[in-house]
PDB file of C-alpha atoms in Angstrom:
ATOM      1  CA  MET A   1     127.733 175.469  60.814  1.00 49.00           C
ATOM      2  CA  SER A   2     130.173 178.273  61.707  1.00 48.00           C
ATOM      3  CA  GLU A   3     133.018 177.689  64.071  1.00 49.00           C
ATOM      4  CA  GLY A   4     131.451 180.042  66.581  1.00 48.00           C
ATOM      5  CA  THR A   5     128.259 178.013  66.597  1.00 45.00           C
ATOM      6  CA  MET A   6     130.152 174.701  67.045  1.00 44.00           C
ATOM      7  CA  GLN A   7     132.012 176.045  70.015  1.00 46.00           C
ATOM      8  CA  ARG A   8     128.782 177.302  71.660  1.00 45.00           C
ATOM      9  CA  THR A   9     127.301 173.792  71.217  1.00 44.00           C
ATOM     10  CA  ALA A  10     130.352 172.083  72.698  1.00 43.00           C
ATOM     11  CA  GLN A  11     130.414 174.518  75.608  1.00 46.00           C
ATOM     12  CA  ARG A  12     126.691 174.049  76.504  1.00 48.00           C
ATOM     13  CA  ASP A  13     126.076 174.353  80.172  1.00 49.00           C
ATOM     14  CA  PRO A  14     126.498 170.853  81.837  1.00 45.00           C
ATOM     15  CA  SER A  15     123.558 171.605  84.188  1.00 49.00           C
ATOM     16  CA  GLU A  16     121.259 170.860  81.252  1.00 48.00           C
ATOM     17  CA  GLN A  17     122.219 167.139  81.491  1.00 48.00           C
ATOM     18  CA  ARG A  18     121.775 166.781  85.284  1.00 48.00           C
ATOM     19  CA  PRO A  19     118.032 166.101  85.331  1.00 47.00           C
ATOM     20  CA  ARG A  20     118.511 163.036  83.061  1.00 50.00           C
ATOM     21  CA  ARG A  21     121.300 161.545  85.195  1.00 49.00           C
ATOM     22  CA  LEU A  22     119.438 162.294  88.423  1.00 42.00           C
ATOM     23  CA  SER A  23     116.334 160.591  87.124  1.00 48.00           C
ATOM     24  CA  ARG A  24     118.276 157.402  86.341  1.00 49.00           C
ATOM     25  CA  ALA A  25     119.892 157.507  89.790  1.00 44.00           C
ATOM     26  CA  LEU A  26     116.533 157.768  91.554  1.00 41.00           C
ATOM     27  CA  VAL A  27     115.185 154.820  89.571  1.00 44.00           C
ATOM     28  CA  GLY A  28     118.112 152.707  90.726  1.00 48.00           C
ATOM     29  CA  VAL A  29     117.672 153.733  94.364  1.00 46.00           C
ATOM     30  CA  ALA A  30     113.950 152.930  94.266  1.00 46.00           C
ATOM     31  CA  ALA A  31     114.696 149.405  93.015  1.00 48.00           C
ATOM     32  CA  VAL A  32     116.723 148.458  96.060  1.00 47.00           C
ATOM     33  CA  PRO A  33     113.926 148.580  98.692  1.00 49.00           C
ATOM     34  CA  ALA A  34     111.637 146.548  96.368  1.00 49.00           C
ATOM     35  CA  MET A  35     114.278 143.786  96.130  1.00 49.00           C
ATOM     36  CA  LEU A  36     114.669 143.783  99.920  1.00 42.00           C
ATOM     37  CA  ILE A  37     110.882 143.522 100.422  1.00 47.00           C
ATOM     38  CA  VAL A  38     110.694 140.530  98.011  1.00 45.00           C
ATOM     39  CA  ALA A  39     113.614 138.790  99.682  1.00 47.00           C
ATOM     40  CA  GLY A  40     112.051 139.381 103.097  1.00 48.00           C
ATOM     41  CA  CYS A  41     108.752 137.846 102.030  1.00 47.00           C
ATOM     42  CA  SER A  42     110.504 134.804 100.613  1.00 50.00           C
ATOM     43  CA  SER A  43     112.470 134.310 103.816  1.00 50.00           C
ATOM     44  CA  ASP A  44     109.382 134.532 106.056  1.00 53.00           C
ATOM     45  CA  SER A  45     107.472 131.985 103.862  1.00 52.00           C
ATOM     46  CA  GLY A  46     110.278 129.414 104.242  1.00 53.00           C
ATOM     47  CA  SER A  47     110.292 129.966 107.987  1.00 54.00           C
ATOM     48  CA  ASP A  48     106.552 129.369 108.184  1.00 58.00           C
ATOM     49  CA  GLU A  49     106.710 126.132 106.287  1.00 58.00           C
ATOM     50  CA  ALA A  50     109.573 124.845 108.485  1.00 55.00           C
ATOM     51  CA  GLY A  51     107.596 125.731 111.531  1.00 56.00           C
ATOM     52  CA  LYS A  52     104.590 123.828 110.280  1.00 56.00           C
ATOM     53  CA  ASP A  53     106.639 120.725 109.448  1.00 58.00           C
ATOM     54  CA  SER A  54     108.238 120.865 112.916  1.00 58.00           C
ATOM     55  CA  ALA A  55     104.860 121.180 114.632  1.00 56.00           C
ATOM     56  CA  ALA A  56     103.470 118.271 112.697  1.00 54.00           C
ATOM     57  CA  SER A  57     106.461 116.057 113.528  1.00 57.00           C
ATOM     58  CA  ALA A  58     106.177 116.938 117.202  1.00 52.00           C
ATOM     59  CA  SER A  59     102.440 116.147 117.162  1.00 52.00           C
ATOM     60  CA  ALA A  60     103.067 112.725 115.508  1.00 51.00           C
ATOM     61  CA  SER A  61     105.791 111.774 118.027  1.00 55.00           C
ATOM     62  CA  ALA A  62     103.523 112.761 120.908  1.00 56.00           C
ATOM     63  CA  SER A  63     100.688 110.486 119.761  1.00 57.00           C
ATOM     64  CA  PRO A  64     100.031 107.753 122.459  1.00 65.00           C
ATOM     65  CA  SER A  65     100.773 104.122 121.641  1.00 66.00           C
ATOM     66  CA  PRO A  66      97.757 101.788 121.144  1.00 78.00           C
ATOM     67  CA  THR A  67      96.537 100.121 124.361  1.00 88.00           C
ATOM     68  CA  VAL A  68      94.073  97.425 125.282  1.00 86.00           C
ATOM     69  CA  GLN A  69      92.192  96.686 128.484  1.00 91.00           C
ATOM     70  CA  ALA A  70      94.114  94.239 130.696  1.00 93.00           C
ATOM     71  CA  ALA A  71      92.626  90.706 131.098  1.00 94.00           C
ATOM     72  CA  ALA A  72      91.049  89.970 134.461  1.00 94.00           C
ATOM     73  CA  TYR A  73      92.807  86.606 135.033  1.00 97.00           C
ATOM     74  CA  ASP A  74      96.470  86.064 134.539  1.00 94.00           C
ATOM     75  CA  ARG A  75      96.900  82.431 135.561  1.00 95.00           C
ATOM     76  CA  LEU A  76      95.267  79.013 135.574  1.00 97.00           C
ATOM     77  CA  PRO A  77      95.003  76.514 138.413  1.00 96.00           C
ATOM     78  CA  ASP A  78      96.619  73.056 138.208  1.00 96.00           C
ATOM     79  CA  SER A  79      94.234  71.276 135.815  1.00 96.00           C
ATOM     80  CA  CYS A  80      94.342  67.958 137.840  1.00 96.00           C
ATOM     81  CA  ASP A  81      93.485  69.772 141.092  1.00 96.00           C
ATOM     82  CA  VAL A  82      90.367  71.732 139.974  1.00 97.00           C
ATOM     83  CA  LEU A  83      88.001  69.018 141.371  1.00 97.00           C
ATOM     84  CA  SER A  84      87.808  67.773 144.981  1.00 95.00           C
ATOM     85  CA  LYS A  85      88.281  64.157 145.842  1.00 94.00           C
ATOM     86  CA  GLY A  86      84.642  63.917 146.786  1.00 95.00           C
ATOM     87  CA  THR A  87      83.491  65.178 143.367  1.00 96.00           C
ATOM     88  CA  LEU A  88      85.875  62.833 141.563  1.00 96.00           C
ATOM     89  CA  GLY A  89      84.538  59.956 143.717  1.00 95.00           C
ATOM     90  CA  ASP A  90      81.002  60.777 142.477  1.00 96.00           C
ATOM     91  CA  LEU A  91      81.879  61.140 138.770  1.00 97.00           C
ATOM     92  CA  VAL A  92      84.663  58.643 138.289  1.00 97.00           C
ATOM     93  CA  PRO A  93      84.661  56.329 141.339  1.00 94.00           C
ATOM     94  CA  LYS A  94      87.237  53.899 139.991  1.00 92.00           C
ATOM     95  CA  SER A  95      89.630  56.460 138.561  1.00 90.00           C
ATOM     96  CA  GLY A  96      92.374  56.031 141.122  1.00 79.00           C
ATOM     97  CA  LYS A  97      94.153  58.756 143.030  1.00 70.00           C
ATOM     98  CA  SER A  98      95.106  61.174 140.209  1.00 82.00           C
ATOM     99  CA  GLY A  99      94.165  62.139 136.734  1.00 94.00           C
ATOM    100  CA  LYS A 100      96.199  62.244 133.541  1.00 96.00           C
ATOM    101  CA  GLU A 101      97.492  65.732 132.756  1.00 96.00           C
ATOM    102  CA  GLY A 102      97.270  66.727 129.074  1.00 96.00           C
ATOM    103  CA  ALA A 103     100.384  67.888 127.181  1.00 95.00           C
ATOM    104  CA  SER A 104     100.780  71.675 126.945  1.00 94.00           C
ATOM    105  CA  ASP A 105     103.741  73.952 126.058  1.00 92.00           C
ATOM    106  CA  ASP A 106     102.311  76.696 128.248  1.00 93.00           C
ATOM    107  CA  THR A 107     100.224  75.682 131.289  1.00 91.00           C
ATOM    108  CA  ALA A 108      99.575  79.303 132.150  1.00 92.00           C
ATOM    109  CA  THR A 109      97.302  79.638 129.095  1.00 96.00           C
ATOM    110  CA  ARG A 110      96.249  76.029 128.235  1.00 97.00           C
ATOM    111  CA  ALA A 111      95.854  72.998 130.476  1.00 98.00           C
ATOM    112  CA  SER A 112      93.747  69.873 130.722  1.00 98.00           C
ATOM    113  CA  CYS A 113      93.346  66.725 132.804  1.00 98.00           C
ATOM    114  CA  SER A 114      91.287  63.514 132.336  1.00 98.00           C
ATOM    115  CA  TRP A 115      90.055  60.628 134.459  1.00 98.00           C
ATOM    116  CA  SER A 116      88.570  57.268 133.503  1.00 96.00           C
ATOM    117  CA  SER A 117      86.629  54.770 135.605  1.00 96.00           C
ATOM    118  CA  LEU A 118      85.707  51.147 134.958  1.00 95.00           C
ATOM    119  CA  ASP A 119      83.549  49.575 137.565  1.00 93.00           C
ATOM    120  CA  ASN A 120      83.723  45.829 136.644  1.00 90.00           C
ATOM    121  CA  ASN A 121      80.827  43.732 137.868  1.00 84.00           C
ATOM    122  CA  GLY A 122      82.002  40.458 136.349  1.00 84.00           C
ATOM    123  CA  VAL A 123      79.397  38.603 134.323  1.00 80.00           C
ATOM    124  CA  ASP A 124      76.949  41.425 134.907  1.00 84.00           C
ATOM    125  CA  GLY A 125      79.066  43.851 132.914  1.00 90.00           C
ATOM    126  CA  SER A 126      80.782  47.103 133.719  1.00 94.00           C
ATOM    127  CA  GLN A 127      79.977  50.780 134.191  1.00 96.00           C
ATOM    128  CA  PHE A 128      82.378  52.992 132.298  1.00 97.00           C
ATOM    129  CA  ARG A 129      82.863  56.704 133.020  1.00 97.00           C
ATOM    130  CA  TRP A 130      85.214  59.276 131.387  1.00 97.00           C
ATOM    131  CA  LEU A 131      85.817  62.861 132.462  1.00 98.00           C
ATOM    132  CA  ASN A 132      87.910  65.616 131.001  1.00 98.00           C
ATOM    133  CA  VAL A 133      88.408  69.231 132.112  1.00 98.00           C
ATOM    134  CA  SER A 134      90.154  71.608 129.708  1.00 98.00           C
ATOM    135  CA  LEU A 135      91.184  75.206 130.503  1.00 98.00           C
ATOM    136  CA  LEU A 136      92.028  78.001 128.090  1.00 98.00           C
ATOM    137  CA  ARG A 137      93.021  81.506 129.046  1.00 98.00           C
ATOM    138  CA  PHE A 138      93.135  84.455 126.658  1.00 98.00           C
ATOM    139  CA  GLU A 139      95.452  87.421 127.106  1.00 96.00           C
ATOM    140  CA  SER A 140      94.596  90.881 125.926  1.00 96.00           C
ATOM    141  CA  ASP A 141      96.489  91.853 122.752  1.00 93.00           C
ATOM    142  CA  VAL A 142      96.732  95.181 120.892  1.00 92.00           C
ATOM    143  CA  THR A 143      96.240  93.516 117.546  1.00 93.00           C
ATOM    144  CA  ARG A 144      93.641  90.843 118.495  1.00 93.00           C
ATOM    145  CA  GLY A 145      91.649  92.653 121.184  1.00 95.00           C
ATOM    146  CA  GLU A 146      90.639  92.239 124.764  1.00 96.00           C
ATOM    147  CA  GLY A 147      90.990  88.850 126.465  1.00 96.00           C
ATOM    148  CA  ASP A 148      87.355  88.520 127.458  1.00 95.00           C
ATOM    149  CA  LYS A 149      86.186  89.292 123.961  1.00 97.00           C
ATOM    150  CA  LEU A 150      88.514  86.536 122.587  1.00 97.00           C
ATOM    151  CA  ALA A 151      87.138  84.153 125.213  1.00 98.00           C
ATOM    152  CA  GLN A 152      83.590  84.941 124.180  1.00 98.00           C
ATOM    153  CA  GLU A 153      84.389  83.976 120.622  1.00 98.00           C
ATOM    154  CA  TYR A 154      86.028  80.730 121.656  1.00 98.00           C
ATOM    155  CA  TYR A 155      83.114  79.941 123.981  1.00 98.00           C
ATOM    156  CA  ALA A 156      80.607  80.242 121.190  1.00 98.00           C
ATOM    157  CA  LYS A 157      82.785  78.060 118.952  1.00 98.00           C
ATOM    158  CA  GLN A 158      83.070  75.340 121.582  1.00 98.00           C
ATOM    159  CA  VAL A 159      79.316  75.236 122.091  1.00 98.00           C
ATOM    160  CA  SER A 160      78.748  74.958 118.329  1.00 98.00           C
ATOM    161  CA  GLU A 161      81.207  72.188 117.986  1.00 97.00           C
ATOM    162  CA  ALA A 162      79.577  70.209 120.820  1.00 97.00           C
ATOM    163  CA  GLN A 163      76.172  70.595 119.126  1.00 97.00           C
ATOM    164  CA  GLY A 164      77.496  69.337 115.807  1.00 97.00           C
ATOM    165  CA  VAL A 165      79.319  66.057 116.715  1.00 96.00           C
ATOM    166  CA  ASP A 166      79.044  63.453 113.995  1.00 95.00           C
ATOM    167  CA  GLY A 167      76.687  60.621 114.895  1.00 95.00           C
ATOM    168  CA  ALA A 168      75.140  62.420 117.833  1.00 97.00           C
ATOM    169  CA  LYS A 169      71.516  61.629 118.561  1.00 97.00           C
ATOM    170  CA  ASN A 170      68.929  63.394 120.668  1.00 96.00           C
ATOM    171  CA  VAL A 171      71.036  66.560 120.948  1.00 98.00           C
ATOM    172  CA  LYS A 172      69.789  68.972 123.599  1.00 97.00           C
ATOM    173  CA  SER A 173      71.190  72.298 124.760  1.00 98.00           C
ATOM    174  CA  GLN A 174      70.358  74.422 127.767  1.00 97.00           C
ATOM    175  CA  PRO A 175      71.915  77.304 129.711  1.00 98.00           C
ATOM    176  CA  VAL A 176      73.631  76.566 133.044  1.00 98.00           C
ATOM    177  CA  THR A 177      73.126  79.150 135.779  1.00 96.00           C
ATOM    178  CA  GLY A 178      75.601  80.019 138.526  1.00 95.00           C
ATOM    179  CA  THR A 179      78.617  78.918 136.529  1.00 97.00           C
ATOM    180  CA  GLY A 180      80.791  81.815 135.370  1.00 96.00           C
ATOM    181  CA  ASP A 181      79.620  84.665 133.182  1.00 97.00           C
ATOM    182  CA  GLU A 182      77.849  82.276 130.829  1.00 98.00           C
ATOM    183  CA  ALA A 183      77.606  78.555 130.493  1.00 98.00           C
ATOM    184  CA  THR A 184      75.838  76.027 128.239  1.00 98.00           C
ATOM    185  CA  LEU A 185      75.156  72.294 128.566  1.00 98.00           C
ATOM    186  CA  VAL A 186      75.010  70.158 125.471  1.00 98.00           C
ATOM    187  CA  ARG A 187      74.023  66.518 125.886  1.00 98.00           C
ATOM    188  CA  TYR A 188      73.455  63.743 123.398  1.00 98.00           C
ATOM    189  CA  ASP A 189      73.499  59.988 122.810  1.00 97.00           C
ATOM    190  CA  LEU A 190      76.373  58.446 120.906  1.00 95.00           C
ATOM    191  CA  LYS A 191      76.477  54.840 119.916  1.00 93.00           C
ATOM    192  CA  LYS A 192      79.876  53.114 119.630  1.00 90.00           C
ATOM    193  CA  LYS A 193      80.982  49.538 119.190  1.00 88.00           C
ATOM    194  CA  GLU A 194      81.568  49.252 122.972  1.00 88.00           C
ATOM    195  CA  GLY A 195      78.025  50.390 123.817  1.00 89.00           C
ATOM    196  CA  ALA A 196      75.637  53.334 124.048  1.00 93.00           C
ATOM    197  CA  PHE A 197      77.225  56.402 125.527  1.00 97.00           C
ATOM    198  CA  LYS A 198      75.565  59.343 127.258  1.00 97.00           C
ATOM    199  CA  GLN A 199      77.581  62.470 126.638  1.00 98.00           C
ATOM    200  CA  GLN A 200      77.498  65.667 128.676  1.00 98.00           C
ATOM    201  CA  THR A 201      79.486  68.687 127.591  1.00 98.00           C
ATOM    202  CA  ILE A 202      79.462  71.933 129.621  1.00 98.00           C
ATOM    203  CA  VAL A 203      81.207  75.030 128.194  1.00 98.00           C
ATOM    204  CA  ALA A 204      81.579  77.926 130.603  1.00 98.00           C
ATOM    205  CA  ARG A 205      83.270  81.288 130.406  1.00 98.00           C
ATOM    206  CA  VAL A 206      84.274  83.754 133.071  1.00 95.00           C
ATOM    207  CA  GLU A 207      86.076  86.885 131.923  1.00 96.00           C
ATOM    208  CA  ASN A 208      88.990  85.768 129.761  1.00 98.00           C
ATOM    209  CA  VAL A 209      88.990  82.062 130.714  1.00 98.00           C
ATOM    210  CA  VAL A 210      86.943  79.229 129.165  1.00 98.00           C
ATOM    211  CA  VAL A 211      86.435  75.833 130.699  1.00 98.00           C
ATOM    212  CA  THR A 212      85.177  72.859 128.802  1.00 98.00           C
ATOM    213  CA  LEU A 213      84.031  69.842 130.767  1.00 98.00           C
ATOM    214  CA  ASP A 214      83.257  66.562 128.981  1.00 98.00           C
ATOM    215  CA  TYR A 215      81.699  63.710 130.856  1.00 98.00           C
ATOM    216  CA  ASN A 216      80.277  60.481 129.440  1.00 97.00           C
ATOM    217  CA  GLY A 217      79.130  57.128 130.743  1.00 97.00           C
ATOM    218  CA  ALA A 218      78.056  53.784 129.336  1.00 97.00           C
ATOM    219  CA  GLY A 219      76.923  50.331 130.525  1.00 95.00           C
ATOM    220  CA  LEU A 220      79.165  47.722 128.944  1.00 94.00           C
ATOM    221  CA  ALA A 221      78.839  43.976 128.505  1.00 90.00           C
ATOM    222  CA  GLY A 222      75.200  43.821 129.555  1.00 87.00           C
ATOM    223  CA  GLU A 223      75.239  46.541 132.169  1.00 92.00           C
ATOM    224  CA  LYS A 224      72.356  49.022 131.904  1.00 92.00           C
ATOM    225  CA  THR A 225      72.873  52.453 130.332  1.00 93.00           C
ATOM    226  CA  PRO A 226      73.348  55.199 132.914  1.00 95.00           C
ATOM    227  CA  SER A 227      70.676  57.875 133.381  1.00 96.00           C
ATOM    228  CA  ALA A 228      71.437  61.033 131.331  1.00 96.00           C
ATOM    229  CA  ASP A 229      69.760  63.214 134.018  1.00 97.00           C
ATOM    230  CA  THR A 230      72.054  61.766 136.717  1.00 97.00           C
ATOM    231  CA  LEU A 231      75.100  62.383 134.554  1.00 98.00           C
ATOM    232  CA  THR A 232      73.918  65.924 133.866  1.00 98.00           C
ATOM    233  CA  LYS A 233      73.667  66.792 137.563  1.00 98.00           C
ATOM    234  CA  LEU A 234      77.111  65.418 138.220  1.00 98.00           C
ATOM    235  CA  ALA A 235      78.614  67.344 135.273  1.00 98.00           C
ATOM    236  CA  GLN A 236      77.015  70.576 136.417  1.00 98.00           C
ATOM    237  CA  LYS A 237      78.451  70.123 139.917  1.00 97.00           C
ATOM    238  CA  ALA A 238      81.931  69.480 138.546  1.00 98.00           C
ATOM    239  CA  ALA A 239      81.772  72.493 136.166  1.00 98.00           C
ATOM    240  CA  LYS A 240      80.889  74.888 138.949  1.00 98.00           C
ATOM    241  CA  GLU A 241      83.733  73.538 140.985  1.00 97.00           C
ATOM    242  CA  ALA A 242      86.284  73.874 138.192  1.00 97.00           C
ATOM    243  CA  VAL A 243      85.102  77.436 137.456  1.00 97.00           C
ATOM    244  CA  ALA A 244      85.518  78.367 141.161  1.00 97.00           C
ATOM    245  CA  ALA A 245      89.053  76.974 141.061  1.00 97.00           C
ATOM    246  CA  VAL A 246      90.037  79.579 138.456  1.00 96.00           C
ATOM    247  CA  ALA A 247      88.957  82.454 140.724  1.00 92.00           C
ATOM    248  CA  GLU A 248      90.807  80.901 143.608  1.00 94.00           C
ATOM    249  CA  ALA A 249      93.940  80.651 141.567  1.00 95.00           C
ATOM    250  CA  ASN A 250      93.796  84.336 140.892  1.00 93.00           C
ATOM    251  CA  GLY A 251      93.279  85.443 144.427  1.00 87.00           C
ATOM    252  CA  SER A 252      90.579  88.110 144.382  1.00 52.00           C
ATOM    253  CA  GLY A 253      89.793  87.182 140.787  1.00 44.00           C
ATOM    254  CA  ALA A 254      91.373  90.156 139.070  1.00 40.00           C
ATOM    255  CA  ALA A 255      94.780  90.317 137.516  1.00 39.00           C
ATOM    256  CA  GLU A 256      96.987  93.204 138.573  1.00 40.00           C
ATOM    257  CA  ALA A 257      97.057  96.142 136.139  1.00 34.00           C
ATOM    258  CA  ASP A 258      99.703  95.945 133.430  1.00 37.00           C
ATOM    259  CA  PRO A 259     100.606  99.471 132.219  1.00 35.00           C
ATOM    260  CA  SER A 260     101.655  98.158 128.860  1.00 37.00           C
ATOM    261  CA  LYS A 261      98.171  96.741 128.227  1.00 37.00           C
ATOM    262  CA  GLY A 262      95.931  99.362 129.787  1.00 39.00           C
ATOM    263  CA  THR A 263      93.936 100.079 132.943  1.00 35.00           C
ATOM    264  CA  GLU A 264      93.130  97.407 135.475  1.00 38.00           C
ATOM    265  CA  LYS A 265      89.852  95.725 134.873  1.00 41.00           C
ATOM    266  CA  SER A 266      87.678  94.624 137.722  1.00 39.00           C
ATOM    267  CA  PRO A 267      86.015  91.202 137.232  1.00 40.00           C
ATOM    268  CA  SER A 268      82.249  90.975 137.067  1.00 40.00           C
ATOM    269  CA  ALA A 269      80.225  90.048 140.092  1.00 38.00           C
ATOM    270  CA  SER A 270      79.767  86.505 138.812  1.00 39.00           C
ATOM    271  CA  ALA A 271      83.466  86.309 138.058  1.00 40.00           C
ATOM    272  CA  SER A 272      84.396  86.865 141.676  1.00 39.00           C
ATOM    273  CA  LYS A 273      82.490  83.795 142.590  1.00 38.00           C
ATOM    274  CA  SER A 274      83.441  81.583 139.664  1.00 39.00           C
ATOM    275  CA  ALA A 275      85.691  81.202 136.688  1.00 40.00           C
ATOM    276  CA  SER A 276      86.017  79.098 133.599  1.00 40.00           C
ATOM    277  CA  LYS A 277      88.437  77.379 131.336  1.00 40.00           C
ATOM    278  CA  SER A 278      88.600  75.443 128.087  1.00 39.00           C
ATOM    279  CA  ALA A 279      90.601  73.277 125.767  1.00 39.00           C
ATOM    280  CA  SER A 280      91.292  73.622 122.106  1.00 39.00           C
ATOM    281  CA  LYS A 281      89.315  70.517 121.429  1.00 39.00           C
ATOM    282  CA  SER A 282      87.310  68.263 123.670  1.00 40.00           C
ATOM    283  CA  PRO A 283      88.963  64.794 123.852  1.00 40.00           C
ATOM    284  CA  SER A 284      85.634  63.185 124.719  1.00 42.00           C
ATOM    285  CA  LYS A 285      84.405  63.643 121.201  1.00 43.00           C
ATOM    286  CA  SER A 286      86.872  61.184 119.829  1.00 38.00           C
ATOM    287  CA  ALA A 287      87.338  58.906 122.854  1.00 38.00           C
ATOM    288  CA  ALA A 288      85.127  57.295 125.327  1.00 37.00           C
TER     289      ALA A 288
END
């Protein structure tokens, strides 16, 4: 190549290279908005997720705490005062002035009282009577349920136990009207070394309280055995009186509403006239 040709090549007009450099510059400028768009999308996505998590957390914290309907009755009467002197005179005429209160670590939920009577007729023998009233009140609990439902379960259990006493003969069961929300009489004969006993057990429930009344009698040392029908009438009278004492101990019969447990619950129509109680186990089944 001649020197003149080389010089013409070296002195080529610079404007011939501009299109290539301009093209590269435009490519670089176009890439910037694309990166900003991608970054903006990523930022919005993170914000949405954070918002969802925050909303979920707020919803969980706003969920109401579990509640349960408040029990109708919140107290029990004095177990040894649930029966009048007249009634005690009919059932246990030789019992003395007061009964024997059962041991309890919380008389507001569990209480009992018993009376015994021995009418000694000398060589003609004696008439023995034994009476026990047991009270059991159930409170509403979030984990266990409503008080009246728990009382229903216990009521059924008490009736079943009374019907299945070892050695019981001529077992009969029948409903008892006008005594709480529900009541059952279980009666049977039970022979012991002291004599032949006539047992009457009445289990009654009103709202969240169960009452179990055990009453038995026997003719000892030659005395005649008492009439089961007579003992049944006396037991039913005492059971109604004990049930009514529960309602009286609670004023109108309904416990005041407890916000921590739920809305106030009005007692049933029968509950306003009567109430019931019970014990963990009827003493009369092992003693006479």
